XYZ file of C-alpha atoms in Angstrom:
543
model
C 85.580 87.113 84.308
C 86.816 85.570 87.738
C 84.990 83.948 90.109
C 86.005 87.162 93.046
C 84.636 89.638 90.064
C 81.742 87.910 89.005
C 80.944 87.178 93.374
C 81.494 90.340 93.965
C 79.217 92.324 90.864
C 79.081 95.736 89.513
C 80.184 98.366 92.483
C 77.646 101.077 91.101
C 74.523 98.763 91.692
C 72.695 100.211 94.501
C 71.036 97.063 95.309
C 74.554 95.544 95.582
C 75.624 93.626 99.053
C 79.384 94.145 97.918
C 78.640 97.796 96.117
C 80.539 100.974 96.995
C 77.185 102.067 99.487
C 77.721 99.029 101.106
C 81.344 99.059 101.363
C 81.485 103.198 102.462
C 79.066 102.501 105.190
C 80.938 99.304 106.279
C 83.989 102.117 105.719
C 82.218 104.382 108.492
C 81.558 101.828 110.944
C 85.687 100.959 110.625
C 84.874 97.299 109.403
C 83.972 96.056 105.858
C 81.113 94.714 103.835
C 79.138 92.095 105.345
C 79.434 88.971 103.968
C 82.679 89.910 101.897
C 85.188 87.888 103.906
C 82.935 84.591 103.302
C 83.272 85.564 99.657
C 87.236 85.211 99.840
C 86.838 81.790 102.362
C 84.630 80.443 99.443
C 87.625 81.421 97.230
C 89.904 80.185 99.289
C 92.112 83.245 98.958
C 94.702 81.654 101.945
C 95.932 79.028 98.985
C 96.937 81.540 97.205
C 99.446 82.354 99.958
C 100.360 78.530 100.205
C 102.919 77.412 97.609
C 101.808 74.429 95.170
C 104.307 72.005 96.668
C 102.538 72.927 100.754
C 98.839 71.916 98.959
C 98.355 76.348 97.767
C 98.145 77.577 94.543
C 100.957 79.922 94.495
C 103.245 78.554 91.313
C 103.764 82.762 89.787
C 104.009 86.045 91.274
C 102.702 87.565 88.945
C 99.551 85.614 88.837
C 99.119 86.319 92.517
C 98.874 89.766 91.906
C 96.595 89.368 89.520
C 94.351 87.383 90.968
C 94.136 89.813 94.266
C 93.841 92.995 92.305
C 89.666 92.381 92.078
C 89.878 92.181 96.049
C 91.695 95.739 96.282
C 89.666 96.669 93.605
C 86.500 96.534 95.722
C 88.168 97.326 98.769
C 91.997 97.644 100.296
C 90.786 97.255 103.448
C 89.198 93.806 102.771
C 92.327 92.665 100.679
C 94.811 93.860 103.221
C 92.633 93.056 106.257
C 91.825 89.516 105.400
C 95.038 88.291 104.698
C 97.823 89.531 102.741
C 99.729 89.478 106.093
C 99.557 85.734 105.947
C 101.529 86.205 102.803
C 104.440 88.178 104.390
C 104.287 86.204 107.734
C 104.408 82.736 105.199
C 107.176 83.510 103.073
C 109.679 83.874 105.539
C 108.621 79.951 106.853
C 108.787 79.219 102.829
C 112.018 80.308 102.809
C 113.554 80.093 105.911
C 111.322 77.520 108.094
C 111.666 73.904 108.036
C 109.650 71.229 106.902
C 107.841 70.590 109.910
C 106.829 74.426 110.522
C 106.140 75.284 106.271
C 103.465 72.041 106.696
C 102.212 73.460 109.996
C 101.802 76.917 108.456
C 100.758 75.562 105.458
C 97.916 73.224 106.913
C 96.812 76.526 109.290
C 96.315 79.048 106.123
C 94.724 76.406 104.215
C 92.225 75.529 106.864
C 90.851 79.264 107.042
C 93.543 80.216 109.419
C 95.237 83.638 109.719
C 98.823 84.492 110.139
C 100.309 88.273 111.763
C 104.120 89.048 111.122
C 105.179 91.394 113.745
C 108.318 93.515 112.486
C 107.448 96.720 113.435
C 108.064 98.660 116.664
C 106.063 102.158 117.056
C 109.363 103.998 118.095
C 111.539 102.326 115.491
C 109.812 102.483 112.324
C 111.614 100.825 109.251
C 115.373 100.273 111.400
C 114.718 96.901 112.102
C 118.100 96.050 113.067
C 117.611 98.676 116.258
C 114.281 96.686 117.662
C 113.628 96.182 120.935
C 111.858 93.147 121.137
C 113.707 90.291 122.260
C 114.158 86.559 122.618
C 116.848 85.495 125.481
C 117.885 82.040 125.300
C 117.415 79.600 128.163
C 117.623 75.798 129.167
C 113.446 75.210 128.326
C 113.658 77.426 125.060
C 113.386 81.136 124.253
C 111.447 83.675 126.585
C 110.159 86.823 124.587
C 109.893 90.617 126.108
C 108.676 93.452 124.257
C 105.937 94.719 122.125
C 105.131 94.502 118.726
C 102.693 97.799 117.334
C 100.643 98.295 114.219
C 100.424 94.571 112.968
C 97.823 93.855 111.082
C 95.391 91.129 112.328
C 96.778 90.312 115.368
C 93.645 90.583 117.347
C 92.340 87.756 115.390
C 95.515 85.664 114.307
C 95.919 82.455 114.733
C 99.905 82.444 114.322
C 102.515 85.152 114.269
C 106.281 85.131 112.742
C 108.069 87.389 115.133
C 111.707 89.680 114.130
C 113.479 89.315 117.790
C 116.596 90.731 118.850
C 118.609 87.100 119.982
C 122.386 88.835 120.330
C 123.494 91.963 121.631
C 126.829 92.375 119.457
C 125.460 94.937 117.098
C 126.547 93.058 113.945
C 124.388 91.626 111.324
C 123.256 88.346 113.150
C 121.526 90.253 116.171
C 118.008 88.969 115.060
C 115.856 85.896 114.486
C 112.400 85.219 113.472
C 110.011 83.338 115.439
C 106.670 81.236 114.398
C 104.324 81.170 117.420
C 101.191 79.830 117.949
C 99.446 82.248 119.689
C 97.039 79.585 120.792
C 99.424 77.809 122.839
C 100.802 80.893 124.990
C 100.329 81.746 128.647
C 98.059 84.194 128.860
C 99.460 85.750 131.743
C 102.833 86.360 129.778
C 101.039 87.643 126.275
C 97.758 89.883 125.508
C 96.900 91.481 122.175
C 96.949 94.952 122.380
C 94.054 97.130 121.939
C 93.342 98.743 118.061
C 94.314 101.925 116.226
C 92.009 104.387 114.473
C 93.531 105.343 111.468
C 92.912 107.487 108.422
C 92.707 105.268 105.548
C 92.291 101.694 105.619
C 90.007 101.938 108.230
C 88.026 98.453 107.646
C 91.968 96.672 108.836
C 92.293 95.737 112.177
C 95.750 96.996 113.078
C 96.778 96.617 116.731
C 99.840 94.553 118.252
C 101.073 91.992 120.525
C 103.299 92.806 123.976
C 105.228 89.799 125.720
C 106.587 89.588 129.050
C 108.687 86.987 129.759
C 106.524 84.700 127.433
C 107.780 81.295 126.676
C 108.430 78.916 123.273
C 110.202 76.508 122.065
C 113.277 76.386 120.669
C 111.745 74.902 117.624
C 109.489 78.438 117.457
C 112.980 79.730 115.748
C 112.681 79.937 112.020
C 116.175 79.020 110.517
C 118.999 79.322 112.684
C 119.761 81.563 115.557
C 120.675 85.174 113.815
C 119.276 84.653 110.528
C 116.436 86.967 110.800
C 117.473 89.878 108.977
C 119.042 87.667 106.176
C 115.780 85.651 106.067
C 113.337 88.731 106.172
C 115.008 91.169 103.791
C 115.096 88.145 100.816
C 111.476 87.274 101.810
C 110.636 91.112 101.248
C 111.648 90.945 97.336
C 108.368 88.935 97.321
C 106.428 91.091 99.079
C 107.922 94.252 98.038
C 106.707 93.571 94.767
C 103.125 92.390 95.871
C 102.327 94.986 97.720
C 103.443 97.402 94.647
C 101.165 95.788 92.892
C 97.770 95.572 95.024
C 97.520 99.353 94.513
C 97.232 98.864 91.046
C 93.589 97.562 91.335
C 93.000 100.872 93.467
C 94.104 103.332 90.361
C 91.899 101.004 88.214
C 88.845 101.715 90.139
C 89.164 105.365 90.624
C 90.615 105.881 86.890
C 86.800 104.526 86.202
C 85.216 106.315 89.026
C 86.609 109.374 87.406
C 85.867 108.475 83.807
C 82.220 107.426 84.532
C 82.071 110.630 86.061
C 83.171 112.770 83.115
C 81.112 110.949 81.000
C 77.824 111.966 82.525
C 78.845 115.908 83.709
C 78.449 118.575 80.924
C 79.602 121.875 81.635
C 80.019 124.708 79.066
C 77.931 122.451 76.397
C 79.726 119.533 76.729
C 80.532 116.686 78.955
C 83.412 116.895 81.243
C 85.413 114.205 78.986
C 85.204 116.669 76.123
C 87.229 119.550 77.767
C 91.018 119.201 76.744
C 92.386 119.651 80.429
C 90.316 116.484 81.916
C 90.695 114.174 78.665
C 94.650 115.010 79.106
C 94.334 114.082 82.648
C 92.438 111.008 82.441
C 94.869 109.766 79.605
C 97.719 110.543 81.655
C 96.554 107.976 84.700
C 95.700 105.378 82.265
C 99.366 105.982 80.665
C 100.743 105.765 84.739
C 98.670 102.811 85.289
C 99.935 101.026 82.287
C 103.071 102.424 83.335
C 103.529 100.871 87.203
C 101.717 97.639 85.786
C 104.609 96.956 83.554
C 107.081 97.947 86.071
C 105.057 95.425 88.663
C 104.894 92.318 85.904
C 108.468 92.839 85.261
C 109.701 92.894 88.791
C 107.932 90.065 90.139
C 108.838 87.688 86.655
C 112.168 88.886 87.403
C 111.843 87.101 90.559
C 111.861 83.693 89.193
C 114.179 84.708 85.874
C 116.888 87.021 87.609
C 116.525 85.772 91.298
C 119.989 87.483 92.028
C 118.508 90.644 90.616
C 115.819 90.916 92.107
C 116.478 92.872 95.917
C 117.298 95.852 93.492
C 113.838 95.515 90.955
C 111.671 94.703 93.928
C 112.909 97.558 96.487
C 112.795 100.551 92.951
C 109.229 98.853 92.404
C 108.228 99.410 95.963
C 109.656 103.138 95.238
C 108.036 104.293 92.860
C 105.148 102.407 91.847
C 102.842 103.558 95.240
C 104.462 107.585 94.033
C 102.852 106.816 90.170
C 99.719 105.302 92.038
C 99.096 108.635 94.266
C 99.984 110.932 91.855
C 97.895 109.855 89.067
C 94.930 109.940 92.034
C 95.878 113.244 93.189
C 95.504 114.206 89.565
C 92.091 112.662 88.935
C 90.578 114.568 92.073
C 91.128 117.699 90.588
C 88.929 116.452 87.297
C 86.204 115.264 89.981
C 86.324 118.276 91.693
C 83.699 118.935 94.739
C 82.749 115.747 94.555
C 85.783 114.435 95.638
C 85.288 115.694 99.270
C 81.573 114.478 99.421
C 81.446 111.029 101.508
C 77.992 109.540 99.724
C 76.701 109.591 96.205
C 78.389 107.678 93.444
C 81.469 108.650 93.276
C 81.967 109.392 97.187
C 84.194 105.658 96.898
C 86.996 107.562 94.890
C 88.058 109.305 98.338
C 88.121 105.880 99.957
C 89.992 104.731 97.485
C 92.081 107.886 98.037
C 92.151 106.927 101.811
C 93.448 104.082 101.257
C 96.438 104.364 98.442
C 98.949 105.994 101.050
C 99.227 103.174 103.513
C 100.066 100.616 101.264
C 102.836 102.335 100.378
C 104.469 102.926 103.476
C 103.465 100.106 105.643
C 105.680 96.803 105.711
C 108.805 99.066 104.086
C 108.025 102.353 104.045
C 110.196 104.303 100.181
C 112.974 105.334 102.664
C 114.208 101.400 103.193
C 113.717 100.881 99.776
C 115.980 103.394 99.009
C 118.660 102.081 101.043
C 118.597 98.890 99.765
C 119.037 100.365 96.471
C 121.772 102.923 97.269
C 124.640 100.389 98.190
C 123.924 98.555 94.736
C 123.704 100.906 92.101
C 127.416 101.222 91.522
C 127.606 97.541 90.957
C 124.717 97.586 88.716
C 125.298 100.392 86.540
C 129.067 99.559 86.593
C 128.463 97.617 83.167
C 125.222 96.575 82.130
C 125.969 93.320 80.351
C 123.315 91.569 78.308
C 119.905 92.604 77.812
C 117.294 91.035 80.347
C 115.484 87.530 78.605
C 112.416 87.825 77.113
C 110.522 85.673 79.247
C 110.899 89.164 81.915
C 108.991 91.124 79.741
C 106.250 88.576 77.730
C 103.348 87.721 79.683
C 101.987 84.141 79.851
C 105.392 82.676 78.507
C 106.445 79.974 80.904
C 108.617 80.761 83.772
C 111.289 78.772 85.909
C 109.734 77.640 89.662
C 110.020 80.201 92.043
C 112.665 79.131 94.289
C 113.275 81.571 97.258
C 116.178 80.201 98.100
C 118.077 81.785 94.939
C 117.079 85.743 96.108
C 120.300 87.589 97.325
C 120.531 90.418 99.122
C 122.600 91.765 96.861
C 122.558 92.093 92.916
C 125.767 90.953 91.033
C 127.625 93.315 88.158
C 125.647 94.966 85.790
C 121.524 95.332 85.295
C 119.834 93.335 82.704
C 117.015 95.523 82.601
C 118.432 98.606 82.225
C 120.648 96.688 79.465
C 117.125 96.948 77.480
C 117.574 100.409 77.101
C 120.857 100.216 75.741
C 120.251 97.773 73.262
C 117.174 98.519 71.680
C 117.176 102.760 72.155
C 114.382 104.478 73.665
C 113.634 108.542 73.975
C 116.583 110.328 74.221
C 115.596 112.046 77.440
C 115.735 108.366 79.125
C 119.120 107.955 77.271
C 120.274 110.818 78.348
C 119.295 110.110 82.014
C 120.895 106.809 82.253
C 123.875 107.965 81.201
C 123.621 110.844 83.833
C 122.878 108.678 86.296
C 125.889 106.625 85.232
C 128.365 109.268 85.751
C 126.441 110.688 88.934
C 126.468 107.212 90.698
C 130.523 106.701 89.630
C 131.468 109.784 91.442
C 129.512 108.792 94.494
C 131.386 108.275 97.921
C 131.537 105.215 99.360
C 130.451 107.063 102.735
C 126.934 108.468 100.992
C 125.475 105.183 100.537
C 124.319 104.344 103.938
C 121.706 105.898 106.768
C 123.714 108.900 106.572
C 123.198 109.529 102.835
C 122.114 112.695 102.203
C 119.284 114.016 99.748
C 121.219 113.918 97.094
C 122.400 110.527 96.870
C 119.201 109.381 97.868
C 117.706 110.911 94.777
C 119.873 108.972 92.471
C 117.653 105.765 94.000
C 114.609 107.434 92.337
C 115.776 108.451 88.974
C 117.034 104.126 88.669
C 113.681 103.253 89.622
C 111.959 105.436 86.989
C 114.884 104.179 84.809
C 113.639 100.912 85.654
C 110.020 101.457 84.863
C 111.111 103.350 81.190
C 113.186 99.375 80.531
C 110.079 97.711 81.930
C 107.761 99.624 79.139
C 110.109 99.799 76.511
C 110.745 95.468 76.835
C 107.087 94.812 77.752
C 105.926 97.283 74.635
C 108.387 95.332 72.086
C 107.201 91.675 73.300
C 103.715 92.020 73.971
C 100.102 94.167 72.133
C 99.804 97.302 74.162
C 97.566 100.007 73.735
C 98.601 102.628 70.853
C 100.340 105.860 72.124
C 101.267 104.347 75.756
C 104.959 103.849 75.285
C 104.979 107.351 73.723
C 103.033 108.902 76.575
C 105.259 106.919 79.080
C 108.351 107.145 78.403
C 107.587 111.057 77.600
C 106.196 111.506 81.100
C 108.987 109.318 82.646
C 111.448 111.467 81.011
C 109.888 114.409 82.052
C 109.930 113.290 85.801
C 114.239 112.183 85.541
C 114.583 115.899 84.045
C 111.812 118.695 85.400
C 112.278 121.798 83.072
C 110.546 125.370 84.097
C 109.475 124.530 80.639
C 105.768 123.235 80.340
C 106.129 119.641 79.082
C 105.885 118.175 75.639
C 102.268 117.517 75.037
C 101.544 114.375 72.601
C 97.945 114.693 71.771
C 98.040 111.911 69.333
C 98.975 109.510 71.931
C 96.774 111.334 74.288
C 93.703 110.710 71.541
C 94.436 107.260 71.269
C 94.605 106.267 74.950
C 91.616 107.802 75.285
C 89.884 105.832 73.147
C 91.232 103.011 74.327
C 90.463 103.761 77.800
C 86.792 104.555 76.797
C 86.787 101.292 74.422
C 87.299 99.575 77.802
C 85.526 101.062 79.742
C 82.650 100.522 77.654
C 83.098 96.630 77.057
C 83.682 95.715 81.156
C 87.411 95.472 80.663
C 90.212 96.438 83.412
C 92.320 99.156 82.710
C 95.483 96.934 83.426
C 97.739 95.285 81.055
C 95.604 92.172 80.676
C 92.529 93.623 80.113
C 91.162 91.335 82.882
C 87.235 91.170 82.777
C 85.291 93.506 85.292
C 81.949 93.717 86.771
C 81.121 97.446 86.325
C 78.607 100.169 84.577
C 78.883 103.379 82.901
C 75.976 105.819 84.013
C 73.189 105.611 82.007
């Protein structure tokens, strides 16, 4: 079990400082449990932000995500709110910065420190390259004008990395990033602006910054003048695909919230569990969990074995993983039932969790950007898929090649090794079918439909390669790793099922269905995670 699990102990125990009373109340009051954030400082969460060469302890993507799904497990709010942002402000100084601003970064985060990335404006949304915000050259330095809404932390940050518009020629190198130390500003030329209320998510502390006529340095730029967009967009492969995967921890808890439930209800003789419809159900969000898990691994290994890949795995990750995520919730509330709406009792944290799910998927880049990154690329990647993906994608724990940021593209060369996997080694013939239709349907694309303009249509052909991507990521993970009997079955069924709807009802597999079941229950019972690892956890069935 890991040290945040074990610290943080079984959410059902009333007497528990870190339990889901304590959390829902903190929920209520818009903050989060006290004494949780000292929990992640004596963790020293911020290294794992920090890579291993800076003095941190992030050496694999993958293992990040790992190691922060028993934080969003607990609570979103305290995973997001405490400092995932320092992630996505820190990669683009990783990648971008030099060595004199990664060491000052790195020093700050591994001090206790707190980093804000401000990319968003209110009335702009995802269209970054149409921001407001600016940074106007002078003799002394840069002078900054504008506001910067919805960023997470920045009443309490410590530094921000800042997406400025620095030309005015309406080409790609209009924008820059900035690292500022907030600390060091005039504070007649900056303030923090007051916070939102939101819906879910409510323990983050989401506000914003406004500037006017605020001065830096020169050395405040981040790479060189115009290399913001370039710079951001690689370092959101990274991100893309850790955010995808923090909501994985969120399905875990609520799959068990659920479970736990339908264990202990009877109704017509029996418990809940025992009735066809709900058993069905809850194997279904295991097989969806399973399912955006491997699509999550994959991606982010991809990042350090197909680096020029990975814009494309990392934006259809960010697609559809967050859609699985919510749907397999949505799903689970109905098994629930009235119980879902109550806000105390038990199982009054599966609405919180509920809450919560939907803003991780649209904040940072919301499934519209994702799907234009993807559009433009999927006539070079399905042109000719080439040669099946390496193992070393698809196995977990074998070795992997250093992450190196600097080999991320924005754009993927010829042909897709993942979706090679499916070609080479077969896989349900509704997923064959689909690839091949998706084949022929991106060929006759125009040129003119892969942009801003694209209409519905062509945007749809970005979801069916995404859950063409997740059917290669279960099919390679399946053939090189132990999974759970019936899962590929189940998932590739329901996969299939979602690239071709039928007014039909769909296939039903109760085999697989019986066996993932068990499995689920098997886990359930012996404090295991309901992720591909089978990572340790710190929770009860009722008595």
């Amino acid at each position: 079990m890991t040290r945040l699990e074990e610290r943080f102990g079984d959410p059902y125990n009333a007497d528990n400082p870190f339990g889901h009373r304590t959390i829902l109340d903190a929920d209520e009051r818009s903050t989060v449990a006290e004494g949780a954030e000292a929990v992640l400082d004596e963790f020293g969460l911020n290294a794992e932000f920090v890579p291993e060469a800076l003095g941190g302890r992030l050496v694999e993507v993958d293992e990040l995500v790992r190691r922060l799904r028993p934080v969003f497990r607990r609570d979103a709010s305290l995973g997001l709110g405490y400092g995932v942002t320092s992630l996505m402000a820190g990669l683009n100084v990783w990648l971008g910065g030099s060595d004199v601003q990664r060491k000052w970064l790195a020093d700050l985060l591994l001090g206790g420190g707190k980093a804000s990335v401000g990319y968003h404006e209110l009335d702009r949304g995802n269209d970054l390259t149409n921001n407001e915000f600016a940074a106007t050259r002078t003799e002394d330095g840069l002078v900054l004008d504008g506001r910067k809404e919805v960023i997470n932390n920045a009443a309490r940050a410590d530094a921000a990395v800042l997406f400025a518009r620095t030309g005015g020629k309406g080409g790609g190198r209009d924008h820059s990033l900035l690292l500022v130390d907030l600390h060091q500003l005039d504070g007649g030329t900056f303030r923090r602006l007051p916070r939102y209320r939101t819906l879910g998510l409510r323990g983050v502390g989401l506000s914003g910054f406004e500037f006017t006529g605020c001065a830096v340095p020169d050395s405040a730029l981040v790479g060189d003048l115009g290399q913001g967009s370039d710079i951001a967009l690689r370092s959101f492969q990274v991100s893309r695909c850790v955010m995808a995967g923090t909501g994985l921890g969120i399905l875990d808890a609520g799959l068990f919230g659920v479970l736990r439930f339908a264990l202990e209800r009877r109704l017509y003789g029996q418990t809940v569990a025992e009735l066809p419809h709900a058993r069905a159900t809850l194997a279904g969000a295991y097989a969806d969990l399973l399912t955006a898990d491997a699509l999550v691994t994959t991606a982010t290994r991809a990042l350090h074995v197909l680096p020029a890949t990975a814009s494309a795995y990392a934006a259809a990750t960010k697609l559809l993983v967050p859609t699985l995520l919510e749907e397999a919730m949505n799903a689970l509330s109905v098994v629930l039932g009235a119980r879902f709406y109550l806000r105390e009792g038990d199982y009054a944290g599966f609405g919180k969790h509920m809450r919560d799910l939907p803003p991780l998927g649209i904040g940072h880049a919301g499934g519209i950007s994702c799907q234009l990154t993807l559009l433009p690329q999927l006539s070079r990647l399905l042109r000719a898929l080439g040669d099946p993906a390496p193992a070393a994608v698809f196995t977990a724990g074998a070795a992997l090649p250093e992450l190196d940021l600097s080999r991320l593209r924005l754009f993927a060369p010829s042909g897709d090794p993942l979706l090679a996997e499916l070609a080479a080694h077969g896989t349900h013939p509704g997923i064959a079918a689909a690839l091949a239709k998706l084949t022929a349907d991106v060929a006759a694309l125009p040129a003119r439909d892969t942009g801003v303009a694209a209409s519905p249509a062509a945007l749809d052909l970005t979801d069916r390669y995404a859950a063409l991507l997740a059917a290669a990521s279960v099919t390679g993970y399946a053939r090189h790793n132990a999974v759970p009997d019936g899962w590929a079955e189940l998932a590739l069924s329901r996969l299939a099922e979602r690239l071709t709807p039928s007014a039909a009802l769909p296939a039903t597999h109760p085999a697989a269905e019986g066996a993932l079941f068990a499995d689920l229950l098997d886990r359930a019972t012996t404090g295991s995670g309901f992720c591909l690892d089978r990572d340790p956890v710190h929770r009860t069935l009722a008595q």
